[in-house]
mmCIF file of C-alpha atoms in Angstrom:
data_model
loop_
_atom_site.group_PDB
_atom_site.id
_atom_site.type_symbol
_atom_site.label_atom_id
_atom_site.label_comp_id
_atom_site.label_asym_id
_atom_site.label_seq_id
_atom_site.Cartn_x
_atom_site.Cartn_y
_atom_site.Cartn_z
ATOM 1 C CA UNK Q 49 104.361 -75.575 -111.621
ATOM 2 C CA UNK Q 50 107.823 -76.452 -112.943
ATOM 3 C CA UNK Q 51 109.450 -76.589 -115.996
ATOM 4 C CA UNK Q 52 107.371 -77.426 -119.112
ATOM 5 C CA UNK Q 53 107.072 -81.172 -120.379
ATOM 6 C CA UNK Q 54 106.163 -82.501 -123.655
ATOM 7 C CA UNK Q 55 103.193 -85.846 -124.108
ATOM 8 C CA UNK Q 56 103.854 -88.609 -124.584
ATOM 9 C CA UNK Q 57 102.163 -91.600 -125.649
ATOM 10 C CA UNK Q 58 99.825 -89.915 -123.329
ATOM 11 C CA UNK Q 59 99.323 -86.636 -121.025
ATOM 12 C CA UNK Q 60 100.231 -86.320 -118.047
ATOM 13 C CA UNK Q 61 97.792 -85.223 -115.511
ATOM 14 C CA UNK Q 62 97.915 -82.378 -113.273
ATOM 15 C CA UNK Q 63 95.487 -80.328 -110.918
ATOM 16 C CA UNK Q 64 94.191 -76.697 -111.111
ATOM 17 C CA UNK Q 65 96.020 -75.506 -108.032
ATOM 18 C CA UNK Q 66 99.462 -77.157 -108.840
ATOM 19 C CA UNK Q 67 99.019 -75.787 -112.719
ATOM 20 C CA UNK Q 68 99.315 -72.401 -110.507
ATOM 21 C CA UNK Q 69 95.255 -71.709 -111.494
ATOM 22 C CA UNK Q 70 94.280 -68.950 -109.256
ATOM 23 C CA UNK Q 71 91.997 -71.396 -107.543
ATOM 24 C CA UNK Q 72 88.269 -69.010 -107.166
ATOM 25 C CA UNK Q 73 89.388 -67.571 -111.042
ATOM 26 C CA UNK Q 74 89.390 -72.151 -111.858
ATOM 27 C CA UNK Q 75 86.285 -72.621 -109.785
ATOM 28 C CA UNK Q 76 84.115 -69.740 -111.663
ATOM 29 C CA UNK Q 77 85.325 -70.416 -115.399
ATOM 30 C CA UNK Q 78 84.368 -74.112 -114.572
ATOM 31 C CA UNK Q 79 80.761 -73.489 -113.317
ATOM 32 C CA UNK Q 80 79.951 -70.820 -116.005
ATOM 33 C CA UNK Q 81 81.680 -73.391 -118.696
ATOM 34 C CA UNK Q 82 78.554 -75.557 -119.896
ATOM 35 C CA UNK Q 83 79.633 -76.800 -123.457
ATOM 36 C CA UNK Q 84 77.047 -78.066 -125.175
ATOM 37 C CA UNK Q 85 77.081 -79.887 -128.496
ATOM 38 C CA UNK Q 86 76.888 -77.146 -131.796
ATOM 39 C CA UNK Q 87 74.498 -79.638 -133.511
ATOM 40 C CA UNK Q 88 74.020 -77.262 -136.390
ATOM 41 C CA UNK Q 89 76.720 -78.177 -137.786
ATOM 42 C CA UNK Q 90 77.426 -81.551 -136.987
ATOM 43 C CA UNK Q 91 77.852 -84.161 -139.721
ATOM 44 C CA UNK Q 92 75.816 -87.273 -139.289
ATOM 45 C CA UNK Q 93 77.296 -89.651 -137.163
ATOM 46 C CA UNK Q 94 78.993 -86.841 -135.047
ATOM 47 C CA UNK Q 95 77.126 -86.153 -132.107
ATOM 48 C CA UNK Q 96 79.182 -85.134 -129.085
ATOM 49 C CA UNK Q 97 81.505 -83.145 -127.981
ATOM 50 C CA UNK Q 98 84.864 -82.458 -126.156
ATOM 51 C CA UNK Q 99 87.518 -80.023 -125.090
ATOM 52 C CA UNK Q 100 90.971 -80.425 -123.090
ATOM 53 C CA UNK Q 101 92.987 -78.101 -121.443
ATOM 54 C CA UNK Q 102 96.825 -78.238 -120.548
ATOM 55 C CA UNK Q 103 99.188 -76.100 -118.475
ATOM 56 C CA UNK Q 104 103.141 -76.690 -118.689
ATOM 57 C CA UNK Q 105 102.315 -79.767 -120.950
ATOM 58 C CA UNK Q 106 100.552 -81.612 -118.755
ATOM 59 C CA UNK Q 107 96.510 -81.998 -119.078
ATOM 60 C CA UNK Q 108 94.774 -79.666 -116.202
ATOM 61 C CA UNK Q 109 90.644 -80.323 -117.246
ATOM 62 C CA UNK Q 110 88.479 -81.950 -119.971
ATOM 63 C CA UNK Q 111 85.121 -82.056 -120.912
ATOM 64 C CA UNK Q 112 82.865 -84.381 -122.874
ATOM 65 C CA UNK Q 113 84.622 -87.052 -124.797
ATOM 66 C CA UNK Q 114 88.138 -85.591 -125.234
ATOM 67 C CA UNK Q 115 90.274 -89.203 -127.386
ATOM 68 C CA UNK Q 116 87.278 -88.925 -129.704
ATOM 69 C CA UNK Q 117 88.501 -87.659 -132.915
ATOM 70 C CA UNK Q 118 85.914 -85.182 -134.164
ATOM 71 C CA UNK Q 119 85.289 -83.278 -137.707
ATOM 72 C CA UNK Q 120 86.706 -79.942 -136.825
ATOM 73 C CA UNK Q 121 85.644 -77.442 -139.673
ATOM 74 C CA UNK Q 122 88.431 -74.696 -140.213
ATOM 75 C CA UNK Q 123 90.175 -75.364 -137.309
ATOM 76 C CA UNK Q 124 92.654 -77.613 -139.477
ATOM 77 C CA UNK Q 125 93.302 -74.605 -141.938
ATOM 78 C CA UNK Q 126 96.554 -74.133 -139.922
ATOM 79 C CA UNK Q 127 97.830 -77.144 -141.025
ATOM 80 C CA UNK Q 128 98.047 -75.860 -144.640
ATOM 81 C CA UNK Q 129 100.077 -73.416 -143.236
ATOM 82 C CA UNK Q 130 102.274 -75.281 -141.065
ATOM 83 C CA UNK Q 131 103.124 -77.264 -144.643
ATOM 84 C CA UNK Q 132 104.035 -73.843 -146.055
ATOM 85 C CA UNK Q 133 106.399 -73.277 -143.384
ATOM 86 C CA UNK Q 134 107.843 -76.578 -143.746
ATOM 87 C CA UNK Q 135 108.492 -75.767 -147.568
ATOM 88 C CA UNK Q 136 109.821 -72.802 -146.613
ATOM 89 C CA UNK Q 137 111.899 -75.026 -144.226
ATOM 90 C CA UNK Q 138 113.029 -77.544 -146.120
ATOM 91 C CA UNK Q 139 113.922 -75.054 -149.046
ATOM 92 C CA UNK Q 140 111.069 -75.940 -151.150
ATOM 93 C CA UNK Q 141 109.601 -72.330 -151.432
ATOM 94 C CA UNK Q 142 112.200 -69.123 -150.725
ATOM 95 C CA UNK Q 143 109.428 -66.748 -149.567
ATOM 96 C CA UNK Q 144 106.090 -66.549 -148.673
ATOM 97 C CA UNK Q 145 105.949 -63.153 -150.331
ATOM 98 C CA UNK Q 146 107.466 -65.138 -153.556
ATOM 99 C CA UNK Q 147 104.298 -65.621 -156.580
ATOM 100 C CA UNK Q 148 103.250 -69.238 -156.218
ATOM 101 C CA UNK Q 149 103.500 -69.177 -160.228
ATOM 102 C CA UNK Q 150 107.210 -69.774 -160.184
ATOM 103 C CA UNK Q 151 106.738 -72.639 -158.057
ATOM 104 C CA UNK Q 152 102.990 -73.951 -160.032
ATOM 105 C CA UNK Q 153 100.946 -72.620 -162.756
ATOM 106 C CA UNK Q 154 98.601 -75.109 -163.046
ATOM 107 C CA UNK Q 155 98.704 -75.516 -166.508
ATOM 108 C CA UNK Q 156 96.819 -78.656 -167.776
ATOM 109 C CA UNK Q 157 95.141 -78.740 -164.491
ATOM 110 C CA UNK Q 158 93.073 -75.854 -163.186
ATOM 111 C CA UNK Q 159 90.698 -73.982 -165.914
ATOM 112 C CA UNK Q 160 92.401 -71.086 -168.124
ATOM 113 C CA UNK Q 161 91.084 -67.872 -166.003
ATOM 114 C CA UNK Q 162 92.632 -69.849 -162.891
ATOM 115 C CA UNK Q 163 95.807 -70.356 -163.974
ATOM 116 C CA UNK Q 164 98.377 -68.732 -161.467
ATOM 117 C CA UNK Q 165 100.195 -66.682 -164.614
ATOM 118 C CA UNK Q 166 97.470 -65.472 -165.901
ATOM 119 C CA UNK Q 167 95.205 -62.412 -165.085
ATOM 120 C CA UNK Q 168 94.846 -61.530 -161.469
ATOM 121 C CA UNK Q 169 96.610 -64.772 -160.096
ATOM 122 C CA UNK Q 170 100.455 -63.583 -162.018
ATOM 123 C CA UNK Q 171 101.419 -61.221 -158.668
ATOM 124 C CA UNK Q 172 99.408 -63.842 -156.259
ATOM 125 C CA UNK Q 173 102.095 -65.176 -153.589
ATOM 126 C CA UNK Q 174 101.709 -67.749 -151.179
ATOM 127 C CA UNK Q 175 101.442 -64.969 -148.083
ATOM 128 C CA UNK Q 176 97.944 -63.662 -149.732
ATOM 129 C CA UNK Q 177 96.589 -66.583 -149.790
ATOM 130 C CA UNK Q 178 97.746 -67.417 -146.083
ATOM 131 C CA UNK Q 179 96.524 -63.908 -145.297
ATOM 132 C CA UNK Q 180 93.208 -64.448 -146.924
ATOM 133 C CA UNK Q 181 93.907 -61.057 -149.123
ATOM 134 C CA UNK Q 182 94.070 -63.265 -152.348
ATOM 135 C CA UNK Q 183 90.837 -61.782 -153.882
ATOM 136 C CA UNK Q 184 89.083 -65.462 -153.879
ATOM 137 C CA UNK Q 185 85.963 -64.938 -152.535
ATOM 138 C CA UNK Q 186 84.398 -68.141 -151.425
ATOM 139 C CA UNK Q 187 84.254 -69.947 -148.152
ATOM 140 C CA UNK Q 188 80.796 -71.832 -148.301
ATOM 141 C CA UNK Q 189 79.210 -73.330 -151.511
ATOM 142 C CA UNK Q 190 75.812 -73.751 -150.215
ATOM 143 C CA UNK Q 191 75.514 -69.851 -149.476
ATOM 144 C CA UNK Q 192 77.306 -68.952 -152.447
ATOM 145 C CA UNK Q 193 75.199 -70.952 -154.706
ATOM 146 C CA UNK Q 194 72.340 -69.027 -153.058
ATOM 147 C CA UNK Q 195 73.831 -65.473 -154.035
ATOM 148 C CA UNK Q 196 74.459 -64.965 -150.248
ATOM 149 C CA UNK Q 197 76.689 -63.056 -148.764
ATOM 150 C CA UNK Q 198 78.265 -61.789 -152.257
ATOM 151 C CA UNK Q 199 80.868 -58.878 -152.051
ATOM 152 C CA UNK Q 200 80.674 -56.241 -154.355
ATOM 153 C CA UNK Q 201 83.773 -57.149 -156.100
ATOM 154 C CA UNK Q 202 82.969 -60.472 -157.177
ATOM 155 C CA UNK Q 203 81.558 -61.275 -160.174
ATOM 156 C CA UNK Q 204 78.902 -63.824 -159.704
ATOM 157 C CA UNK Q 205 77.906 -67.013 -161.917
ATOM 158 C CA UNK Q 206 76.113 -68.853 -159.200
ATOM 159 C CA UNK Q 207 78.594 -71.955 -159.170
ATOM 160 C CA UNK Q 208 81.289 -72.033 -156.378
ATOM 161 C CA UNK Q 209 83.837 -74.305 -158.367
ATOM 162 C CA UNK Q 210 84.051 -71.658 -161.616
ATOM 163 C CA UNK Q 211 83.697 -68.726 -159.243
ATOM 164 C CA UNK Q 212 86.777 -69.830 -156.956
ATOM 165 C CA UNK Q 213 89.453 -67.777 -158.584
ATOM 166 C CA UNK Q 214 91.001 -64.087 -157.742
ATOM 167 C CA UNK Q 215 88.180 -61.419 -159.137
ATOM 168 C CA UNK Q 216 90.696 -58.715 -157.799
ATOM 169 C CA UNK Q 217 94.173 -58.001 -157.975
ATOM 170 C CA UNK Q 218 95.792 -59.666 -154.893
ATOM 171 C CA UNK Q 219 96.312 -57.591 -151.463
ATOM 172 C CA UNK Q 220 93.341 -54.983 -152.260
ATOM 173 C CA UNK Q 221 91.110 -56.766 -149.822
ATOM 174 C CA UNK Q 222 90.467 -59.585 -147.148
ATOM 175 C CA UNK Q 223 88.292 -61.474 -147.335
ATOM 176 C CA UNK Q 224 87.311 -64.885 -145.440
ATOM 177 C CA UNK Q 225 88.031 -67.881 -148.208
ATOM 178 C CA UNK Q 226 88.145 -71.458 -147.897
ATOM 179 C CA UNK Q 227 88.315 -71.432 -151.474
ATOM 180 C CA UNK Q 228 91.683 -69.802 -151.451
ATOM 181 C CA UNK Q 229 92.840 -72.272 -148.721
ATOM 182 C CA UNK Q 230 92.195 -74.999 -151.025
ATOM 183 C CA UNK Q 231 93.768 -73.416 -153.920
ATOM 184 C CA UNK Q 232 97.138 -73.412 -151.521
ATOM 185 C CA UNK Q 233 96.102 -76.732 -150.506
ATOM 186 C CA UNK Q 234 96.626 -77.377 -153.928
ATOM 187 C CA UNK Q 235 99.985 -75.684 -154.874
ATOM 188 C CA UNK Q 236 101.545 -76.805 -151.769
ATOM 189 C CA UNK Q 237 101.014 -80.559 -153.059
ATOM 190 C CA UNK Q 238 102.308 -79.533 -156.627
ATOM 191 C CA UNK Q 239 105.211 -78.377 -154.598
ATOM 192 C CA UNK Q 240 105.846 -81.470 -151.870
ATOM 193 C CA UNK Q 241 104.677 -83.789 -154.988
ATOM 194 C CA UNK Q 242 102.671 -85.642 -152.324
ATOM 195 C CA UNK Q 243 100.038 -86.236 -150.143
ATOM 196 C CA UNK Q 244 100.112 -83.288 -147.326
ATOM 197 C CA UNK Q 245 98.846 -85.863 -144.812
ATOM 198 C CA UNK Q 246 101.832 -87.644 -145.565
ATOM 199 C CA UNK Q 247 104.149 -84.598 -145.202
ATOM 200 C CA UNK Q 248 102.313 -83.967 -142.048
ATOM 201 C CA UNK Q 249 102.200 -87.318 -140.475
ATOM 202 C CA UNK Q 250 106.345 -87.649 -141.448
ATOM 203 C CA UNK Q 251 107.373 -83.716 -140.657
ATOM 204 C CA UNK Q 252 105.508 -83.157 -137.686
ATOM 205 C CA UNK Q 253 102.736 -85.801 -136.462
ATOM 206 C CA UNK Q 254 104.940 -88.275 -135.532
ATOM 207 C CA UNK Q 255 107.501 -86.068 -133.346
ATOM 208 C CA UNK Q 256 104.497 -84.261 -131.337
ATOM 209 C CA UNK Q 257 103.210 -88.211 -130.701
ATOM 210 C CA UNK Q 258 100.378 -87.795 -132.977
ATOM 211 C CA UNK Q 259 100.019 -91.589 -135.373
ATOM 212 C CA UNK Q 260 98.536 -91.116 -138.244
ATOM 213 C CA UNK Q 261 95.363 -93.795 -137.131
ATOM 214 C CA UNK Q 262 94.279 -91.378 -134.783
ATOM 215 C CA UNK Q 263 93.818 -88.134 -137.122
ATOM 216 C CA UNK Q 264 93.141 -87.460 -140.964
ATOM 217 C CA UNK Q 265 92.911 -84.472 -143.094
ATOM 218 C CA UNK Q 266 89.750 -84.362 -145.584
ATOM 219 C CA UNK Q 267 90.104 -84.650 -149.505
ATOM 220 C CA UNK Q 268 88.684 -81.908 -151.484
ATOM 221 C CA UNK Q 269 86.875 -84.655 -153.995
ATOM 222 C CA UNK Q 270 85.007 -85.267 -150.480
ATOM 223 C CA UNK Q 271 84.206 -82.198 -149.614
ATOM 224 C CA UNK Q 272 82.923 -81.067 -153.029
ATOM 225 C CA UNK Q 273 81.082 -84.503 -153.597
ATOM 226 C CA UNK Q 274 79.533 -85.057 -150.348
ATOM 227 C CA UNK Q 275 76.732 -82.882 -149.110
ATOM 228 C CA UNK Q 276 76.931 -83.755 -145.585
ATOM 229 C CA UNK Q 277 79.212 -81.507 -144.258
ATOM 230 C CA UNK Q 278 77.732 -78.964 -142.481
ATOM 231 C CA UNK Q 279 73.869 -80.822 -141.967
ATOM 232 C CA UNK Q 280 72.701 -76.827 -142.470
ATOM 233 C CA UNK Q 281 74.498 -76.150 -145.678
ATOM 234 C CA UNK Q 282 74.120 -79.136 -147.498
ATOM 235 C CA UNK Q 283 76.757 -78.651 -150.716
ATOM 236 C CA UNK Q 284 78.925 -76.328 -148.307
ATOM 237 C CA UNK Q 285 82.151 -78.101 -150.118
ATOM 238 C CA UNK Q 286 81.437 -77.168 -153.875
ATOM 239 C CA UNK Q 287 83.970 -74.221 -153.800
ATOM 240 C CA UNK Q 288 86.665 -77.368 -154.425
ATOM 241 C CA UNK Q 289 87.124 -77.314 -157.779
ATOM 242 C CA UNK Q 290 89.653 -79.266 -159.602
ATOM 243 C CA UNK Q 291 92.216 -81.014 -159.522
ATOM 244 C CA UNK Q 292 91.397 -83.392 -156.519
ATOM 245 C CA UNK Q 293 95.234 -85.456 -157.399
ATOM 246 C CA UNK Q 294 98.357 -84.059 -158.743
ATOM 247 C CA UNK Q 295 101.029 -86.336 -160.066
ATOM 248 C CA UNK Q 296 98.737 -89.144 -158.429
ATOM 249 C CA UNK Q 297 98.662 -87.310 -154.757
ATOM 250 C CA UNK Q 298 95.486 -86.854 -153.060
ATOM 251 C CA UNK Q 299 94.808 -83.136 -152.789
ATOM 252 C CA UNK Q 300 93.248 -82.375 -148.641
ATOM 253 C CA UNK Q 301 92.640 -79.406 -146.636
ATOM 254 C CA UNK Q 302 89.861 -77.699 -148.823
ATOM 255 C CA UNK Q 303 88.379 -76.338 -145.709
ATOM 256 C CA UNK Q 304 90.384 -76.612 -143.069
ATOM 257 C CA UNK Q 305 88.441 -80.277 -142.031
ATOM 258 C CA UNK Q 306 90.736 -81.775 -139.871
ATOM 259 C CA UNK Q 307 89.746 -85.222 -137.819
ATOM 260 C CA UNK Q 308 91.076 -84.991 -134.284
ATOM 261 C CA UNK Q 309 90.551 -85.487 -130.732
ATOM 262 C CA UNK Q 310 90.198 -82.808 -128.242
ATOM 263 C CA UNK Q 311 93.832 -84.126 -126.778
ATOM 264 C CA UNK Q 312 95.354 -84.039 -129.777
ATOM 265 C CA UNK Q 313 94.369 -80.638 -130.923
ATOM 266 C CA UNK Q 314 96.155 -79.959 -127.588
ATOM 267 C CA UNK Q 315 99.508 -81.085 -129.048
ATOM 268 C CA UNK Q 316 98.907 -79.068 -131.820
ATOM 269 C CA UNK Q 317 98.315 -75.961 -129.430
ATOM 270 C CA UNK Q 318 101.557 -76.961 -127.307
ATOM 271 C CA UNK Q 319 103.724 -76.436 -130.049
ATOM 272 C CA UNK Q 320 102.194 -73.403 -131.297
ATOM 273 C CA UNK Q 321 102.809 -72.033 -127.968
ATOM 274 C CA UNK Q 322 106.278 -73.106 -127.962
ATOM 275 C CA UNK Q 323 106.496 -71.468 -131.294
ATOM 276 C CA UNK Q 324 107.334 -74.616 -133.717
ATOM 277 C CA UNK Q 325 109.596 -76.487 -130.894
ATOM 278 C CA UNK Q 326 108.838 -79.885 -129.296
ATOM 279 C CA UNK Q 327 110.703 -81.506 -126.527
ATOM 280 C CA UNK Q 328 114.026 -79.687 -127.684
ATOM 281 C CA UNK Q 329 113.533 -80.428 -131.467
ATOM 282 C CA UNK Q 330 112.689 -77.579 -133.517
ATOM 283 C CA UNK Q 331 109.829 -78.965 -135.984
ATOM 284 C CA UNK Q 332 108.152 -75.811 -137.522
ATOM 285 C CA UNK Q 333 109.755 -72.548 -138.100
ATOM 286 C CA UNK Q 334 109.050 -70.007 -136.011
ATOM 287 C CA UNK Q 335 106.795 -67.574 -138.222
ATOM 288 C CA UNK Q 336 103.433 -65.711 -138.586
ATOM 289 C CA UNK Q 337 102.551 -69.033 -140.097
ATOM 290 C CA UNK Q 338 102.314 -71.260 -136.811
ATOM 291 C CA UNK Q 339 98.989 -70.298 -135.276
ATOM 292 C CA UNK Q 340 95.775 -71.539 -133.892
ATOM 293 C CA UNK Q 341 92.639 -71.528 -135.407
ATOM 294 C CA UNK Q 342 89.046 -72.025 -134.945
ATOM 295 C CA UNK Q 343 85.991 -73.418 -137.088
ATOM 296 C CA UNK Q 344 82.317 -72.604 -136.747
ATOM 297 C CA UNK Q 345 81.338 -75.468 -135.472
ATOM 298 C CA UNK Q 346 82.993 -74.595 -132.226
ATOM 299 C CA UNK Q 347 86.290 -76.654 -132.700
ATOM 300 C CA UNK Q 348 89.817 -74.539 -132.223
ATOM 301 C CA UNK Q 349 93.151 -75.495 -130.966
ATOM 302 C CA UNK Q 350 95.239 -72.505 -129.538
ATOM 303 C CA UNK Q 351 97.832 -72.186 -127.152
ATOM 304 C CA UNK Q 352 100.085 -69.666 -125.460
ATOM 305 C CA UNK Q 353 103.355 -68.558 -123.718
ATOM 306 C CA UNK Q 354 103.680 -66.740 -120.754
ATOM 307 C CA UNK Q 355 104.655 -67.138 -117.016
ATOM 308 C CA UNK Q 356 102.930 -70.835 -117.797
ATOM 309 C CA UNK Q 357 102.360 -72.441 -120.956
ATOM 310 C CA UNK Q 358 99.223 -73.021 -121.932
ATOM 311 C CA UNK Q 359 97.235 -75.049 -124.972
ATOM 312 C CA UNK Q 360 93.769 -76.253 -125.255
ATOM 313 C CA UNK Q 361 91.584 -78.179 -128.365
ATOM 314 C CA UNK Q 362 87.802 -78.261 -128.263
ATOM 315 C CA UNK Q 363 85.749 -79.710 -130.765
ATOM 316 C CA UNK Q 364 81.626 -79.337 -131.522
ATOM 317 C CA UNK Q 365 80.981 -77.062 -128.207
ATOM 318 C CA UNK Q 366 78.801 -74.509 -128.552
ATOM 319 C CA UNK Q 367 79.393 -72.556 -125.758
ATOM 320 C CA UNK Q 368 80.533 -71.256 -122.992
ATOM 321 C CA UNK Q 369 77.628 -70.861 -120.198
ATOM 322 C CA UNK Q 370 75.432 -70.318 -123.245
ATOM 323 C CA UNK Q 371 77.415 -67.694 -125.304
ATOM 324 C CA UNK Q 372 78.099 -68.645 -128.848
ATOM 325 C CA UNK Q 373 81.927 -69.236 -127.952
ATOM 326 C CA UNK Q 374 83.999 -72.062 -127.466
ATOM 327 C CA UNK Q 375 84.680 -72.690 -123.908
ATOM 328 C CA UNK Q 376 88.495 -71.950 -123.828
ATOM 329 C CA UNK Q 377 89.189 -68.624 -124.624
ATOM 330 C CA UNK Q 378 93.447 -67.063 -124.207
ATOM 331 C CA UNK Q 379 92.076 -64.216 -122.047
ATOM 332 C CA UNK Q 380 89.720 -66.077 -119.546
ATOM 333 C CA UNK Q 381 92.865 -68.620 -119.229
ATOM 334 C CA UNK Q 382 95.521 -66.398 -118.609
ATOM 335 C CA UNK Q 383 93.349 -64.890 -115.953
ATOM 336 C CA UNK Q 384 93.401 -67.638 -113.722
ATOM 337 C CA UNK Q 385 97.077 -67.538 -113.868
ATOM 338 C CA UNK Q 386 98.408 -66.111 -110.898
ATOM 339 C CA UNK Q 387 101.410 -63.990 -111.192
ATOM 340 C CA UNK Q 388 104.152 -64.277 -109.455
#
């Protein structure tokens, strides 16, 4: 195709057979692809759909609305990493592997048996909590409140908010947590001392072309207060606990809800392929920490390096041809590829 480009103000457009698409591989993965819209778990007000696709930085397909900006579940939990990475950067945090109580306790702010020097949180670092191996075991308050899907090592009270805390000692197990996202979410704004939106929109939005009207990143007051999110799981958010604001900054990225259009996730999926660089400018680190991610709603951004680059974002699709997937999938991709 030639050599890769970067968006921007907008994409620019390019066709299947000049992307280098093995052109019967395109034709197939087209007519099996019929997203639909993963309505059990859309928010009100969020019908629809989208997905883009780009090869070498310029935009190869789309489906469905793809400028909307959509509630994308998890699929913004990167971002709390990519904000880790920039501390890490910037020389806010030395290590990942470092425990996040040297950096924030929480003292006067989270309750007693969550402080991060006490009890199981004192050897808790900022990598278990990136690597899900913190010991926090909640991801959805609704099911959680119900005594579902309970692991043997937790200890149980039957409220999200008091249960989201390490029941055992950090790195014994992995386990799934939105709660421990938040609980990042939340040292990582200790650390910045302000808004991560703002970090974001200042450290890396507004190189990849991204303004700040066109995306936001969820408060954990709203996720916690409004039962909305996910119309199936009505209370899904109650694993936020406090503090929603630190020093006055807006705590966000409880679980993962990023707003963004299908193009945009793109971005996001171009510079993960291009580990952490944009256009020549190094903006991330390149780390463990800059990766894709999907939600269960069907939204994911992703992208990939190899004889072509390739990224893609999709948002509320619920499948591919009818399989509980989301329609753009690294391996199906790369296939169409041709080599050489």
């Amino acid at each position: 195709m030639g050599r890769l480009i970067h968006p921007r103000e907008d994409w620019e457009i390019t066709t299947p057979e000049a992307a280098g698409f093995d052109v019967e591989a395109w034709q197939r993965f087209v007519s099996d692809c019929a997203p639909t819209e993963a309505s059990n778990y859309r928010r009100p007000g969020q019908a629809g759909f989208g997905a883009a696709l780009s090869c070498d930085g310029r935009l190869v397909h789309t489906w469905g609305d793809p400028d909307r900006a959509f509630d994308t579940a998890s699929a913004g939990k990167p971002l709390i990493s990519f904000c880790l990475q920039l501390a890490v950067d910037r020389g806010l945090v030395r290590s990942i592997d470092n425990p996040i109580r040297l950096y924030w306790t929480g003292a006067g702010e989270l309750a007693p048996d969550k402080r991060l020097d006490r009890g199981h949180h004192t050897e808790l670092t900022f990598a278990h909590l990136h690597d899900m191996t913190g010991g926090f075991p909640v991801s959805n308050g609704a099911s959680w409140a119900r005594g579902e899907d309970v692991p043997s090592w937790a200890h149980w009270s039957g409220d999200p908010a008091r249960d989201n805390r390490a029941h055992v000692p950090p790195g014994l197990v992995r386990r799934y947590s939105s709660g421990g996202r938040w609980r990042l979410a939340q040292a990582l704004t200790a650390i910045w001392g302000e808004d991560l939106a703002d970090v974001l929109d200042r450290e890396l939005m507004v190189h990849l072309g991204i303004p700040r009207r066109r995306w936001d990143l969820r408060a954990g007051r709203e996720l916690a207060e409004d039962p909305t999110y996910y119309r199936d799981h009505p209370g899904y958010g109650r694993f936020c606990d406090p503090p929603y604001e630190i020093d006055g900054s807006v705590v966000r990225g409880g679980g993962g809800w990023l707003v963004m259009s299908p193009k945009d996730l793109a971005r996001l999926g171009l510079l993960v392929a291009t580990l952490g660089v944009w256009d020549g400018r190094r903006c991330l680190g390149s780390s463990r920490l800059v990766t894709g991610w999907g939600g269960a709603n069907g939204s994911q951004f992703g992208g990939t390096a190899g004889s072509t680059v390739l990224s893609w974002g999709a948002v509320t699709i619920a499948g591919l041809g009818g399989k509980p997937a989301a329609p753009l999938d690294d391996a199906r991709i790369q296939s169409m590829v041709r080599v050489g």
